[in-house]
Amino acid sequence: MDEILEELNLSSLKKNFQDNKVDPTDVLSLTEEDFRSLGVQTIGERARLRQRCKNLVSGELERSKVCCITIDNQATTYRLET
């Protein structure tokens, strides 16, 4: 979470996010009031933060659907479909 806040020039808010144990998955369900209480004041900041966290979380989900198996020194990658 710290890296995301730094990328978005919101590093001054890191302590607020740490104190409240907010991670990128949590950001996706925060209300406008939650954001304000964490110090994220502008609509633009909230939009960029949500989008960055959404991209991160969806990328993690995609990676978790990939499985790599090595048999006889031959690596094969499978994508798990749900």
PDB file of C-alpha atoms in Angstrom:
ATOM      1  CA  MET A   1       0.000   0.000   0.000  1.00  0.00           C
ATOM      2  CA  ASP A   2       2.904   2.324   0.794  1.00  0.00           C
ATOM      3  CA  GLU A   3       4.244   2.029  -2.760  1.00  0.00           C
ATOM      4  CA  ILE A   4       0.872   2.898  -4.276  1.00  0.00           C
ATOM      5  CA  LEU A   5       0.511   5.971  -2.078  1.00  0.00           C
ATOM      6  CA  GLU A   6       4.034   7.075  -3.036  1.00  0.00           C
ATOM      7  CA  GLU A   7       3.305   6.571  -6.761  1.00  0.00           C
ATOM      8  CA  LEU A   8       0.240   8.800  -6.444  1.00  0.00           C
ATOM      9  CA  ASN A   9       2.049  11.507  -4.440  1.00  0.00           C
ATOM     10  CA  LEU A  10       0.025  10.607  -1.338  1.00  0.00           C
ATOM     11  CA  SER A  11       2.928   9.413   0.798  1.00  0.00           C
ATOM     12  CA  SER A  12       1.899  11.800   3.571  1.00  0.00           C
ATOM     13  CA  LEU A  13      -1.110   9.504   4.123  1.00  0.00           C
ATOM     14  CA  LYS A  14       0.875   6.295   4.666  1.00  0.00           C
ATOM     15  CA  LYS A  15       0.561   6.428   8.454  1.00  0.00           C
ATOM     16  CA  ASN A  16      -3.239   6.812   8.222  1.00  0.00           C
ATOM     17  CA  PHE A  17      -3.476   3.727   6.002  1.00  0.00           C
ATOM     18  CA  GLN A  18      -1.095   1.765   8.232  1.00  0.00           C
ATOM     19  CA  ASP A  19      -2.918   2.753  11.439  1.00  0.00           C
ATOM     20  CA  ASN A  20      -6.218   1.607   9.917  1.00  0.00           C
ATOM     21  CA  LYS A  21      -4.685  -1.519   8.344  1.00  0.00           C
ATOM     22  CA  VAL A  22      -6.010  -0.605   4.893  1.00  0.00           C
ATOM     23  CA  ASP A  23      -4.622  -2.650   2.010  1.00  0.00           C
ATOM     24  CA  PRO A  24      -5.331  -2.405  -1.750  1.00  0.00           C
ATOM     25  CA  THR A  25      -8.245  -4.858  -1.513  1.00  0.00           C
ATOM     26  CA  ASP A  26      -9.835  -2.766   1.239  1.00  0.00           C
ATOM     27  CA  VAL A  27      -9.557   0.401  -0.859  1.00  0.00           C
ATOM     28  CA  LEU A  28     -12.000  -1.055  -3.366  1.00  0.00           C
ATOM     29  CA  SER A  29     -14.807  -1.068  -0.787  1.00  0.00           C
ATOM     30  CA  LEU A  30     -14.113   2.239   0.983  1.00  0.00           C
ATOM     31  CA  THR A  31     -16.833   4.887   1.035  1.00  0.00           C
ATOM     32  CA  GLU A  32     -16.264   8.558   0.272  1.00  0.00           C
ATOM     33  CA  GLU A  33     -16.420   9.224   4.018  1.00  0.00           C
ATOM     34  CA  ASP A  34     -13.812   6.499   4.650  1.00  0.00           C
ATOM     35  CA  PHE A  35     -11.478   8.150   2.150  1.00  0.00           C
ATOM     36  CA  ARG A  36     -11.954  11.556   3.742  1.00  0.00           C
ATOM     37  CA  SER A  37     -11.225  10.137   7.199  1.00  0.00           C
ATOM     38  CA  LEU A  38      -7.981   8.655   5.813  1.00  0.00           C
ATOM     39  CA  GLY A  39      -7.043  12.063   4.409  1.00  0.00           C
ATOM     40  CA  VAL A  40      -7.816  11.401   0.728  1.00  0.00           C
ATOM     41  CA  GLN A  41      -9.669  14.650   0.120  1.00  0.00           C
ATOM     42  CA  THR A  42     -10.151  15.175  -3.611  1.00  0.00           C
ATOM     43  CA  ILE A  43     -12.304  13.216  -6.021  1.00  0.00           C
ATOM     44  CA  GLY A  44      -9.317  12.870  -8.370  1.00  0.00           C
ATOM     45  CA  GLU A  45      -7.117  11.392  -5.648  1.00  0.00           C
ATOM     46  CA  ARG A  46      -9.838   8.917  -4.709  1.00  0.00           C
ATOM     47  CA  ALA A  47     -10.410   7.922  -8.341  1.00  0.00           C
ATOM     48  CA  ARG A  48      -6.694   7.385  -9.026  1.00  0.00           C
ATOM     49  CA  LEU A  49      -6.232   5.433  -5.795  1.00  0.00           C
ATOM     50  CA  ARG A  50      -9.214   3.171  -6.500  1.00  0.00           C
ATOM     51  CA  GLN A  51      -8.082   2.539 -10.075  1.00  0.00           C
ATOM     52  CA  ARG A  52      -4.490   1.760  -9.071  1.00  0.00           C
ATOM     53  CA  CYS A  53      -5.659  -0.664  -6.374  1.00  0.00           C
ATOM     54  CA  LYS A  54      -8.168  -2.254  -8.758  1.00  0.00           C
ATOM     55  CA  ASN A  55      -5.410  -2.822 -11.324  1.00  0.00           C
ATOM     56  CA  LEU A  56      -3.144  -4.342  -8.683  1.00  0.00           C
ATOM     57  CA  VAL A  57      -5.811  -6.632  -7.232  1.00  0.00           C
ATOM     58  CA  SER A  58      -7.058  -7.821 -10.643  1.00  0.00           C
ATOM     59  CA  GLY A  59      -3.449  -8.519 -11.709  1.00  0.00           C
ATOM     60  CA  GLU A  60      -2.906 -10.613  -8.590  1.00  0.00           C
ATOM     61  CA  LEU A  61      -6.070 -12.581  -9.333  1.00  0.00           C
ATOM     62  CA  GLU A  62      -4.916 -13.245 -12.893  1.00  0.00           C
ATOM     63  CA  ARG A  63      -1.512 -14.478 -11.695  1.00  0.00           C
ATOM     64  CA  SER A  64      -3.182 -16.758  -9.157  1.00  0.00           C
ATOM     65  CA  LYS A  65      -5.040 -18.478 -12.019  1.00  0.00           C
ATOM     66  CA  VAL A  66      -1.806 -19.591 -13.693  1.00  0.00           C
ATOM     67  CA  CYS A  67      -0.135 -22.852 -12.812  1.00  0.00           C
ATOM     68  CA  CYS A  68       3.268 -24.006 -14.028  1.00  0.00           C
ATOM     69  CA  ILE A  69       4.195 -27.690 -13.945  1.00  0.00           C
ATOM     70  CA  THR A  70       7.617 -29.101 -14.784  1.00  0.00           C
ATOM     71  CA  ILE A  71       7.891 -32.745 -15.849  1.00  0.00           C
ATOM     72  CA  ASP A  72      11.166 -34.185 -17.126  1.00  0.00           C
ATOM     73  CA  ASN A  73      12.691 -30.677 -17.291  1.00  0.00           C
ATOM     74  CA  GLN A  74       9.832 -29.554 -19.551  1.00  0.00           C
ATOM     75  CA  ALA A  75       7.851 -26.591 -18.139  1.00  0.00           C
ATOM     76  CA  THR A  76       4.202 -26.258 -19.068  1.00  0.00           C
ATOM     77  CA  THR A  77       1.985 -23.347 -18.034  1.00  0.00           C
ATOM     78  CA  TYR A  78      -1.749 -23.778 -17.546  1.00  0.00           C
ATOM     79  CA  ARG A  79      -4.364 -21.082 -17.084  1.00  0.00           C
ATOM     80  CA  LEU A  80      -7.080 -22.158 -14.689  1.00  0.00           C
ATOM     81  CA  GLU A  81     -10.543 -21.218 -15.939  1.00  0.00           C
ATOM     82  CA  THR A  82     -13.364 -20.537 -13.497  1.00  0.00           C
TER      83      THR A  82
END
